[in-house]
C-alpha cells in the first residue's frame, strides 16, 4: 500500500539548516510528484514545494531562497533542506503524494520540528 | 498568489445536521486545460490531512457520500449531508490551478 514517512531532527537551532527525508513505498517517485507542506502549531497549511516525477522542482516563492528539494529514486526518498531557520519555521512538516488530478491523496504522519536555542 | 477565503471560520453542528463551507478564490480556478484544481481536505485532531474531494466535486475513494462539492470559477462549496462524529476537525480548501499551491485558512467543525 502507499505510504510516506517523514524523518529528521526534532530540534534545530536558529540560523541552522533543516534536513528532512520523506521515504515512500507503494509507488514510484518516477511516476508521482511529492510535495512538502508545513503547519505551524495551531495554524493552517502552507505549501513549500514539489518534486515532480521527472525530477523537476518548484518552490513557494516565499521560501525559494532558503529551500531545496531533491531525491534519490533508488532509495525511494525525497529530501528537503531549508537554511537560515528561524523560530517561525517551527511546526509540523508533511510530505504528500501529488498526482496531477487527485493531488495530496496520501500524506505522511508528519514530523514536528522546533527551532530553538 | 491566489487567496482562498473560507467561511465560516468555525461551524457548530449537531449530529445529523447538514452544513456547508464556502471557499472563495481571488482568481478563477479554471485551468486552460479545462480542469478546475480545487480540492477539499479534512484534518482530524492530531492527524494528518486527508483528501475528501478533488477537482471541485469528485469524491476520493473511500470517502462517504454524505460529502459533496460544488462550484465553479471563484466560488466553491463543501456540503456535509448529515454530520457524524467522525467528521469533526478542520476543513481546508486548496487550489493547484495557479502556482504556488495555496490553502484556505480552514474551517473548524465542532459539536454544538
PDB file of N, CA, C and O in Angstrom, chain A residues 41-114:
ATOM      1  N   UNK A  41       2.299  25.384  14.697  1.00  0.00           N
ATOM      2  CA  UNK A  41       1.414  24.891  15.753  1.00  0.00           C
ATOM      3  C   UNK A  41       0.107  25.684  15.817  1.00  0.00           C
ATOM      4  O   UNK A  41       0.129  26.911  15.907  1.00  0.00           O
ATOM      5  N   UNK A  42      -1.009  24.980  15.744  1.00  0.00           N
ATOM      6  CA  UNK A  42      -2.309  25.616  15.860  1.00  0.00           C
ATOM      7  C   UNK A  42      -2.732  26.452  14.663  1.00  0.00           C
ATOM      8  O   UNK A  42      -3.743  27.161  14.731  1.00  0.00           O
ATOM      9  N   UNK A  43      -1.978  26.368  13.566  1.00  0.00           N
ATOM     10  CA  UNK A  43      -2.286  27.200  12.401  1.00  0.00           C
ATOM     11  C   UNK A  43      -2.573  26.340  11.177  1.00  0.00           C
ATOM     12  O   UNK A  43      -2.698  25.119  11.261  1.00  0.00           O
ATOM     13  N   UNK A  44      -2.688  27.001  10.040  1.00  0.00           N
ATOM     14  CA  UNK A  44      -3.073  26.323   8.817  1.00  0.00           C
ATOM     15  C   UNK A  44      -1.898  25.753   8.042  1.00  0.00           C
ATOM     16  O   UNK A  44      -0.759  25.732   8.505  1.00  0.00           O
ATOM     17  N   UNK A  45      -2.203  25.288   6.834  1.00  0.00           N
ATOM     18  CA  UNK A  45      -1.237  24.581   5.998  1.00  0.00           C
ATOM     19  C   UNK A  45      -0.566  25.531   5.017  1.00  0.00           C
ATOM     20  O   UNK A  45      -1.204  26.442   4.475  1.00  0.00           O
ATOM     21  N   UNK A  46       0.724  25.301   4.764  1.00  0.00           N
ATOM     22  CA  UNK A  46       1.480  26.104   3.810  1.00  0.00           C
ATOM     23  C   UNK A  46       2.224  25.176   2.855  1.00  0.00           C
ATOM     24  O   UNK A  46       2.992  24.314   3.286  1.00  0.00           O
ATOM     25  N   UNK A  47       1.995  25.357   1.567  1.00  0.00           N
ATOM     26  CA  UNK A  47       2.721  24.581   0.567  1.00  0.00           C
ATOM     27  C   UNK A  47       4.140  25.100   0.458  1.00  0.00           C
ATOM     28  O   UNK A  47       4.366  26.304   0.316  1.00  0.00           O
ATOM     29  N   UNK A  48       5.106  24.187   0.503  1.00  0.00           N
ATOM     30  CA  UNK A  48       6.504  24.584   0.455  1.00  0.00           C
ATOM     31  C   UNK A  48       7.127  24.359  -0.919  1.00  0.00           C
ATOM     32  O   UNK A  48       7.841  25.216  -1.447  1.00  0.00           O
ATOM     33  N   UNK A  49       6.873  23.214  -1.494  1.00  0.00           N
ATOM     34  CA  UNK A  49       7.484  22.923  -2.775  1.00  0.00           C
ATOM     35  C   UNK A  49       7.161  21.519  -3.235  1.00  0.00           C
ATOM     36  O   UNK A  49       6.492  20.752  -2.540  1.00  0.00           O
ATOM     37  N   UNK A  50       7.649  21.198  -4.408  1.00  0.00           N
ATOM     38  CA  UNK A  50       7.289  19.935  -5.050  1.00  0.00           C
ATOM     39  C   UNK A  50       8.458  19.341  -5.818  1.00  0.00           C
ATOM     40  O   UNK A  50       9.196  20.078  -6.493  1.00  0.00           O
ATOM     41  N   UNK A  51       8.603  18.022  -5.728  1.00  0.00           N
ATOM     42  CA  UNK A  51       9.491  17.245  -6.595  1.00  0.00           C
ATOM     43  C   UNK A  51       8.603  16.545  -7.602  1.00  0.00           C
ATOM     44  O   UNK A  51       7.754  15.719  -7.220  1.00  0.00           O
ATOM     45  N   UNK A  52       8.757  16.897  -8.849  1.00  0.00           N
ATOM     46  CA  UNK A  52       7.946  16.260  -9.876  1.00  0.00           C
ATOM     47  C   UNK A  52       8.495  14.877 -10.226  1.00  0.00           C
ATOM     48  O   UNK A  52       9.667  14.559  -9.972  1.00  0.00           O
ATOM     49  N   UNK A  53       7.659  14.077 -10.864  1.00  0.00           N
ATOM     50  CA  UNK A  53       8.031  12.699 -11.226  1.00  0.00           C
ATOM     51  C   UNK A  53       9.254  12.687 -12.149  1.00  0.00           C
ATOM     52  O   UNK A  53      10.031  11.728 -12.158  1.00  0.00           O
ATOM     53  N   UNK A  54       9.437  13.753 -12.923  1.00  0.00           N
ATOM     54  CA  UNK A  54      10.547  13.805 -13.886  1.00  0.00           C
ATOM     55  C   UNK A  54      11.805  14.458 -13.310  1.00  0.00           C
ATOM     56  O   UNK A  54      12.779  14.671 -14.026  1.00  0.00           O
ATOM     57  N   UNK A  55      11.764  14.786 -12.021  1.00  0.00           N
ATOM     58  CA  UNK A  55      12.934  15.362 -11.373  1.00  0.00           C
ATOM     59  C   UNK A  55      12.924  16.881 -11.285  1.00  0.00           C
ATOM     60  O   UNK A  55      13.796  17.460 -10.617  1.00  0.00           O
ATOM     61  N   UNK A  56      11.999  17.525 -11.942  1.00  0.00           N
ATOM     62  CA  UNK A  56      11.891  18.975 -11.834  1.00  0.00           C
ATOM     63  C   UNK A  56      11.366  19.367 -10.454  1.00  0.00           C
ATOM     64  O   UNK A  56      10.632  18.605  -9.828  1.00  0.00           O
ATOM     65  N   UNK A  57      11.733  20.560 -10.034  1.00  0.00           N
ATOM     66  CA  UNK A  57      11.264  21.053  -8.744  1.00  0.00           C
ATOM     67  C   UNK A  57      10.587  22.410  -8.914  1.00  0.00           C
ATOM     68  O   UNK A  57      10.856  23.150  -9.869  1.00  0.00           O
ATOM     69  N   UNK A  58       9.688  22.722  -7.981  1.00  0.00           N
ATOM     70  CA  UNK A  58       9.104  24.053  -7.906  1.00  0.00           C
ATOM     71  C   UNK A  58       8.923  24.399  -6.443  1.00  0.00           C
ATOM     72  O   UNK A  58       8.747  23.504  -5.604  1.00  0.00           O
ATOM     73  N   UNK A  59       9.016  25.697  -6.145  1.00  0.00           N
ATOM     74  CA  UNK A  59       9.056  26.147  -4.768  1.00  0.00           C
ATOM     75  C   UNK A  59       8.096  27.306  -4.533  1.00  0.00           C
ATOM     76  O   UNK A  59       7.805  28.090  -5.439  1.00  0.00           O
ATOM     77  N   UNK A  60       7.642  27.396  -3.288  1.00  0.00           N
ATOM     78  CA  UNK A  60       6.914  28.575  -2.855  1.00  0.00           C
ATOM     79  C   UNK A  60       7.896  29.751  -2.918  1.00  0.00           C
ATOM     80  O   UNK A  60       8.993  29.691  -2.363  1.00  0.00           O
ATOM     81  N   UNK A  61       7.492  30.801  -3.591  1.00  0.00           N
ATOM     82  CA  UNK A  61       8.414  31.926  -3.792  1.00  0.00           C
ATOM     83  C   UNK A  61       8.859  32.546  -2.471  1.00  0.00           C
ATOM     84  O   UNK A  61       9.947  33.099  -2.370  1.00  0.00           O
ATOM     85  N   UNK A  62       8.003  32.416  -1.439  1.00  0.00           N
ATOM     86  CA  UNK A  62       8.356  32.990  -0.134  1.00  0.00           C
ATOM     87  C   UNK A  62       9.499  32.240   0.534  1.00  0.00           C
ATOM     88  O   UNK A  62      10.154  32.766   1.428  1.00  0.00           O
ATOM     89  N   UNK A  63       9.733  30.999   0.097  1.00  0.00           N
ATOM     90  CA  UNK A  63      10.759  30.163   0.721  1.00  0.00           C
ATOM     91  C   UNK A  63      11.897  29.836  -0.236  1.00  0.00           C
ATOM     92  O   UNK A  63      12.910  29.252   0.182  1.00  0.00           O
ATOM     93  N   UNK A  64      11.740  30.204  -1.482  1.00  0.00           N
ATOM     94  CA  UNK A  64      12.630  29.715  -2.532  1.00  0.00           C
ATOM     95  C   UNK A  64      14.100  29.963  -2.262  1.00  0.00           C
ATOM     96  O   UNK A  64      14.954  29.119  -2.572  1.00  0.00           O
ATOM     97  N   UNK A  65      14.420  31.113  -1.667  1.00  0.00           N
ATOM     98  CA  UNK A  65      15.829  31.439  -1.448  1.00  0.00           C
ATOM     99  C   UNK A  65      16.472  30.554  -0.387  1.00  0.00           C
ATOM    100  O   UNK A  65      17.701  30.469  -0.299  1.00  0.00           O
ATOM    101  N   UNK A  66      15.646  29.900   0.435  1.00  0.00           N
ATOM    102  CA  UNK A  66      16.180  29.091   1.541  1.00  0.00           C
ATOM    103  C   UNK A  66      15.971  27.593   1.349  1.00  0.00           C
ATOM    104  O   UNK A  66      16.486  26.796   2.129  1.00  0.00           O
ATOM    105  N   UNK A  67      15.206  27.211   0.335  1.00  0.00           N
ATOM    106  CA  UNK A  67      14.691  25.846   0.246  1.00  0.00           C
ATOM    107  C   UNK A  67      15.285  25.081  -0.923  1.00  0.00           C
ATOM    108  O   UNK A  67      15.478  25.635  -2.010  1.00  0.00           O
ATOM    109  N   UNK A  68      15.535  23.800  -0.695  1.00  0.00           N
ATOM    110  CA  UNK A  68      15.987  22.913  -1.755  1.00  0.00           C
ATOM    111  C   UNK A  68      15.332  21.549  -1.569  1.00  0.00           C
ATOM    112  O   UNK A  68      15.296  21.024  -0.450  1.00  0.00           O
ATOM    113  N   UNK A  69      14.787  21.010  -2.644  1.00  0.00           N
ATOM    114  CA  UNK A  69      14.187  19.677  -2.617  1.00  0.00           C
ATOM    115  C   UNK A  69      14.913  18.814  -3.636  1.00  0.00           C
ATOM    116  O   UNK A  69      15.137  19.235  -4.778  1.00  0.00           O
ATOM    117  N   UNK A  70      15.284  17.623  -3.220  1.00  0.00           N
ATOM    118  CA  UNK A  70      15.994  16.687  -4.093  1.00  0.00           C
ATOM    119  C   UNK A  70      15.466  15.278  -3.844  1.00  0.00           C
ATOM    120  O   UNK A  70      14.579  15.090  -3.011  1.00  0.00           O
ATOM    121  N   UNK A  71      16.030  14.300  -4.549  1.00  0.00           N
ATOM    122  CA  UNK A  71      15.534  12.932  -4.346  1.00  0.00           C
ATOM    123  C   UNK A  71      16.611  11.916  -4.678  1.00  0.00           C
ATOM    124  O   UNK A  71      17.610  12.219  -5.366  1.00  0.00           O
ATOM    125  N   UNK A  72      16.389  10.704  -4.194  1.00  0.00           N
ATOM    126  CA  UNK A  72      17.185   9.534  -4.565  1.00  0.00           C
ATOM    127  C   UNK A  72      16.173   8.454  -4.933  1.00  0.00           C
ATOM    128  O   UNK A  72      15.578   7.822  -4.043  1.00  0.00           O
ATOM    129  N   UNK A  73      15.972   8.251  -6.199  1.00  0.00           N
ATOM    130  CA  UNK A  73      14.940   7.301  -6.626  1.00  0.00           C
ATOM    131  C   UNK A  73      15.301   5.868  -6.257  1.00  0.00           C
ATOM    132  O   UNK A  73      14.408   5.052  -6.030  1.00  0.00           O
ATOM    133  N   UNK A  74      16.589   5.573  -6.160  1.00  0.00           N
ATOM    134  CA  UNK A  74      16.990   4.196  -5.822  1.00  0.00           C
ATOM    135  C   UNK A  74      16.632   3.849  -4.381  1.00  0.00           C
ATOM    136  O   UNK A  74      16.446   2.683  -4.043  1.00  0.00           O
ATOM    137  N   UNK A  75      16.534   4.884  -3.558  1.00  0.00           N
ATOM    138  CA  UNK A  75      16.180   4.671  -2.152  1.00  0.00           C
ATOM    139  C   UNK A  75      14.735   5.068  -1.858  1.00  0.00           C
ATOM    140  O   UNK A  75      14.286   5.007  -0.706  1.00  0.00           O
ATOM    141  N   UNK A  76      14.014   5.495  -2.885  1.00  0.00           N
ATOM    142  CA  UNK A  76      12.616   5.940  -2.718  1.00  0.00           C
ATOM    143  C   UNK A  76      12.512   7.062  -1.683  1.00  0.00           C
ATOM    144  O   UNK A  76      11.628   7.035  -0.806  1.00  0.00           O
ATOM    145  N   UNK A  77      13.409   8.013  -1.792  1.00  0.00           N
ATOM    146  CA  UNK A  77      13.448   9.102  -0.821  1.00  0.00           C
ATOM    147  C   UNK A  77      13.441  10.480  -1.492  1.00  0.00           C
ATOM    148  O   UNK A  77      14.077  10.671  -2.534  1.00  0.00           O
ATOM    149  N   UNK A  78      12.737  11.397  -0.853  1.00  0.00           N
ATOM    150  CA  UNK A  78      12.728  12.800  -1.256  1.00  0.00           C
ATOM    151  C   UNK A  78      13.257  13.604  -0.067  1.00  0.00           C
ATOM    152  O   UNK A  78      12.883  13.331   1.083  1.00  0.00           O
ATOM    153  N   UNK A  79      14.105  14.576  -0.360  1.00  0.00           N
ATOM    154  CA  UNK A  79      14.781  15.323   0.689  1.00  0.00           C
ATOM    155  C   UNK A  79      14.362  16.791   0.655  1.00  0.00           C
ATOM    156  O   UNK A  79      14.156  17.383  -0.408  1.00  0.00           O
ATOM    157  N   UNK A  80      14.284  17.359   1.838  1.00  0.00           N
ATOM    158  CA  UNK A  80      14.046  18.797   1.979  1.00  0.00           C
ATOM    159  C   UNK A  80      15.181  19.383   2.784  1.00  0.00           C
ATOM    160  O   UNK A  80      15.542  18.837   3.832  1.00  0.00           O
ATOM    161  N   UNK A  81      15.739  20.466   2.277  1.00  0.00           N
ATOM    162  CA  UNK A  81      16.748  21.213   3.030  1.00  0.00           C
ATOM    163  C   UNK A  81      16.342  22.676   3.025  1.00  0.00           C
ATOM    164  O   UNK A  81      16.032  23.246   1.973  1.00  0.00           O
ATOM    165  N   UNK A  82      16.322  23.245   4.202  1.00  0.00           N
ATOM    166  CA  UNK A  82      15.984  24.662   4.322  1.00  0.00           C
ATOM    167  C   UNK A  82      16.972  25.314   5.284  1.00  0.00           C
ATOM    168  O   UNK A  82      17.148  24.833   6.409  1.00  0.00           O
ATOM    169  N   UNK A  83      17.588  26.390   4.824  1.00  0.00           N
ATOM    170  CA  UNK A  83      18.619  27.026   5.643  1.00  0.00           C
ATOM    171  C   UNK A  83      18.087  28.261   6.364  1.00  0.00           C
ATOM    172  O   UNK A  83      16.928  28.663   6.184  1.00  0.00           O
ATOM    173  N   UNK A  84      18.947  28.814   7.192  1.00  0.00           N
ATOM    174  CA  UNK A  84      18.635  30.051   7.930  1.00  0.00           C
ATOM    175  C   UNK A  84      17.326  29.952   8.691  1.00  0.00           C
ATOM    176  O   UNK A  84      16.471  30.851   8.611  1.00  0.00           O
ATOM    177  N   UNK A  85      17.170  28.870   9.419  1.00  0.00           N
ATOM    178  CA  UNK A  85      15.915  28.664  10.147  1.00  0.00           C
ATOM    179  C   UNK A  85      15.718  29.696  11.246  1.00  0.00           C
ATOM    180  O   UNK A  85      16.677  30.121  11.921  1.00  0.00           O
ATOM    181  N   UNK A  86      14.463  30.102  11.404  1.00  0.00           N
ATOM    182  CA  UNK A  86      14.064  30.995  12.477  1.00  0.00           C
ATOM    183  C   UNK A  86      12.941  30.362  13.283  1.00  0.00           C
ATOM    184  O   UNK A  86      12.388  29.326  12.881  1.00  0.00           O
ATOM    185  N   UNK A  87      12.587  30.997  14.385  1.00  0.00           N
ATOM    186  CA  UNK A  87      11.586  30.404  15.275  1.00  0.00           C
ATOM    187  C   UNK A  87      10.240  30.211  14.586  1.00  0.00           C
ATOM    188  O   UNK A  87       9.511  29.266  14.908  1.00  0.00           O
ATOM    189  N   UNK A  88       9.920  31.075  13.618  1.00  0.00           N
ATOM    190  CA  UNK A  88       8.625  30.909  12.943  1.00  0.00           C
ATOM    191  C   UNK A  88       8.635  29.785  11.904  1.00  0.00           C
ATOM    192  O   UNK A  88       7.627  29.553  11.228  1.00  0.00           O
ATOM    193  N   UNK A  89       9.749  29.076  11.790  1.00  0.00           N
ATOM    194  CA  UNK A  89       9.782  27.857  10.980  1.00  0.00           C
ATOM    195  C   UNK A  89       9.390  26.631  11.799  1.00  0.00           C
ATOM    196  O   UNK A  89       9.338  25.510  11.280  1.00  0.00           O
ATOM    197  N   UNK A  90       9.135  26.844  13.082  1.00  0.00           N
ATOM    198  CA  UNK A  90       8.663  25.760  13.941  1.00  0.00           C
ATOM    199  C   UNK A  90       7.314  25.253  13.455  1.00  0.00           C
ATOM    200  O   UNK A  90       6.429  26.056  13.128  1.00  0.00           O
ATOM    201  N   UNK A  91       7.173  23.942  13.429  1.00  0.00           N
ATOM    202  CA  UNK A  91       5.896  23.384  13.009  1.00  0.00           C
ATOM    203  C   UNK A  91       6.029  21.927  12.613  1.00  0.00           C
ATOM    204  O   UNK A  91       7.085  21.315  12.766  1.00  0.00           O
ATOM    205  N   UNK A  92       4.931  21.383  12.102  1.00  0.00           N
ATOM    206  CA  UNK A  92       4.923  20.020  11.596  1.00  0.00           C
ATOM    207  C   UNK A  92       5.124  20.051  10.084  1.00  0.00           C
ATOM    208  O   UNK A  92       4.458  20.828   9.387  1.00  0.00           O
ATOM    209  N   UNK A  93       6.028  19.227   9.625  1.00  0.00           N
ATOM    210  CA  UNK A  93       6.369  19.161   8.204  1.00  0.00           C
ATOM    211  C   UNK A  93       5.852  17.836   7.651  1.00  0.00           C
ATOM    212  O   UNK A  93       6.147  16.766   8.199  1.00  0.00           O
ATOM    213  N   UNK A  94       5.083  17.937   6.575  1.00  0.00           N
ATOM    214  CA  UNK A  94       4.488  16.764   5.940  1.00  0.00           C
ATOM    215  C   UNK A  94       5.022  16.595   4.517  1.00  0.00           C
ATOM    216  O   UNK A  94       5.240  17.583   3.813  1.00  0.00           O
ATOM    217  N   UNK A  95       5.166  15.348   4.102  1.00  0.00           N
ATOM    218  CA  UNK A  95       5.286  15.081   2.679  1.00  0.00           C
ATOM    219  C   UNK A  95       3.990  14.405   2.237  1.00  0.00           C
ATOM    220  O   UNK A  95       3.339  13.687   3.017  1.00  0.00           O
ATOM    221  N   UNK A  96       3.619  14.679   0.995  1.00  0.00           N
ATOM    222  CA  UNK A  96       2.336  14.186   0.497  1.00  0.00           C
ATOM    223  C   UNK A  96       2.455  13.897  -0.984  1.00  0.00           C
ATOM    224  O   UNK A  96       3.161  14.604  -1.711  1.00  0.00           O
ATOM    225  N   UNK A  97       1.792  12.854  -1.408  1.00  0.00           N
ATOM    226  CA  UNK A  97       1.839  12.479  -2.816  1.00  0.00           C
ATOM    227  C   UNK A  97       0.931  13.387  -3.623  1.00  0.00           C
ATOM    228  O   UNK A  97      -0.180  13.736  -3.175  1.00  0.00           O
ATOM    229  N   UNK A  98       1.384  13.723  -4.821  1.00  0.00           N
ATOM    230  CA  UNK A  98       0.607  14.674  -5.593  1.00  0.00           C
ATOM    231  C   UNK A  98       0.387  14.319  -7.040  1.00  0.00           C
ATOM    232  O   UNK A  98       1.001  14.926  -7.932  1.00  0.00           O
ATOM    233  N   UNK A  99      -0.468  13.332  -7.319  1.00  0.00           N
ATOM    234  CA  UNK A  99      -0.821  13.102  -8.729  1.00  0.00           C
ATOM    235  C   UNK A  99      -1.466  14.359  -9.293  1.00  0.00           C
ATOM    236  O   UNK A  99      -2.025  15.151  -8.540  1.00  0.00           O
ATOM    237  N   UNK A 100      -1.435  14.552 -10.589  1.00  0.00           N
ATOM    238  CA  UNK A 100      -1.986  15.784 -11.168  1.00  0.00           C
ATOM    239  C   UNK A 100      -3.458  16.012 -10.832  1.00  0.00           C
ATOM    240  O   UNK A 100      -3.875  17.144 -10.630  1.00  0.00           O
ATOM    241  N   UNK A 101      -4.230  14.925 -10.761  1.00  0.00           N
ATOM    242  CA  UNK A 101      -5.675  15.078 -10.562  1.00  0.00           C
ATOM    243  C   UNK A 101      -6.042  14.975  -9.077  1.00  0.00           C
ATOM    244  O   UNK A 101      -6.635  15.880  -8.505  1.00  0.00           O
ATOM    245  N   UNK A 102      -5.676  13.883  -8.456  1.00  0.00           N
ATOM    246  CA  UNK A 102      -6.026  13.672  -7.038  1.00  0.00           C
ATOM    247  C   UNK A 102      -4.870  14.150  -6.163  1.00  0.00           C
ATOM    248  O   UNK A 102      -4.308  13.389  -5.379  1.00  0.00           O
ATOM    249  N   UNK A 103      -4.548  15.414  -6.293  1.00  0.00           N
ATOM    250  CA  UNK A 103      -3.406  15.964  -5.563  1.00  0.00           C
ATOM    251  C   UNK A 103      -3.597  15.798  -4.069  1.00  0.00           C
ATOM    252  O   UNK A 103      -4.685  15.952  -3.545  1.00  0.00           O
ATOM    253  N   UNK A 104      -2.481  15.484  -3.365  1.00  0.00           N
ATOM    254  CA  UNK A 104      -2.474  15.317  -1.910  1.00  0.00           C
ATOM    255  C   UNK A 104      -3.339  14.119  -1.486  1.00  0.00           C
ATOM    256  O   UNK A 104      -4.058  14.183  -0.480  1.00  0.00           O
ATOM    257  N   UNK A 105      -3.256  13.021  -2.243  1.00  0.00           N
ATOM    258  CA  UNK A 105      -4.107  11.876  -1.931  1.00  0.00           C
ATOM    259  C   UNK A 105      -3.562  11.014  -0.804  1.00  0.00           C
ATOM    260  O   UNK A 105      -4.330  10.296  -0.165  1.00  0.00           O
ATOM    261  N   UNK A 106      -2.275  11.030  -0.550  1.00  0.00           N
ATOM    262  CA  UNK A 106      -1.689  10.322   0.582  1.00  0.00           C
ATOM    263  C   UNK A 106      -0.719  11.248   1.301  1.00  0.00           C
ATOM    264  O   UNK A 106       0.038  11.979   0.659  1.00  0.00           O
ATOM    265  N   UNK A 107      -0.736  11.171   2.637  1.00  0.00           N
ATOM    266  CA  UNK A 107       0.097  12.016   3.466  1.00  0.00           C
ATOM    267  C   UNK A 107       0.933  11.174   4.425  1.00  0.00           C
ATOM    268  O   UNK A 107       0.502  10.111   4.863  1.00  0.00           O
ATOM    269  N   UNK A 108       2.107  11.692   4.751  1.00  0.00           N
ATOM    270  CA  UNK A 108       2.867  11.093   5.827  1.00  0.00           C
ATOM    271  C   UNK A 108       2.284  11.506   7.169  1.00  0.00           C
ATOM    272  O   UNK A 108       1.361  12.321   7.242  1.00  0.00           O
ATOM    273  N   UNK A 109       2.834  10.943   8.215  1.00  0.00           N
ATOM    274  CA  UNK A 109       2.364  11.251   9.577  1.00  0.00           C
ATOM    275  C   UNK A 109       2.822  12.627  10.049  1.00  0.00           C
ATOM    276  O   UNK A 109       2.284  13.169  11.020  1.00  0.00           O
ATOM    277  N   UNK A 110       3.804  13.184   9.367  1.00  0.00           N
ATOM    278  CA  UNK A 110       4.350  14.479   9.755  1.00  0.00           C
ATOM    279  C   UNK A 110       5.475  14.339  10.757  1.00  0.00           C
ATOM    280  O   UNK A 110       5.546  13.368  11.513  1.00  0.00           O
ATOM    281  N   UNK A 111       6.372  15.321  10.735  1.00  0.00           N
ATOM    282  CA  UNK A 111       7.458  15.372  11.711  1.00  0.00           C
ATOM    283  C   UNK A 111       7.461  16.766  12.325  1.00  0.00           C
ATOM    284  O   UNK A 111       7.428  17.778  11.617  1.00  0.00           O
ATOM    285  N   UNK A 112       7.464  16.805  13.636  1.00  0.00           N
ATOM    286  CA  UNK A 112       7.451  18.085  14.338  1.00  0.00           C
ATOM    287  C   UNK A 112       8.876  18.616  14.449  1.00  0.00           C
ATOM    288  O   UNK A 112       9.781  17.883  14.903  1.00  0.00           O
ATOM    289  N   UNK A 113       9.067  19.850  14.023  1.00  0.00           N
ATOM    290  CA  UNK A 113      10.379  20.490  14.074  1.00  0.00           C
ATOM    291  C   UNK A 113      10.259  21.744  14.942  1.00  0.00           C
ATOM    292  O   UNK A 113       9.392  22.596  14.704  1.00  0.00           O
ATOM    293  N   UNK A 114      11.115  21.839  15.926  1.00  0.00           N
ATOM    294  CA  UNK A 114      11.158  23.020  16.787  1.00  0.00           C
ATOM    295  C   UNK A 114      12.465  23.756  16.548  1.00  0.00           C
ATOM    296  O   UNK A 114      13.540  23.142  16.579  1.00  0.00           O
TER     297      UNK A 114
END
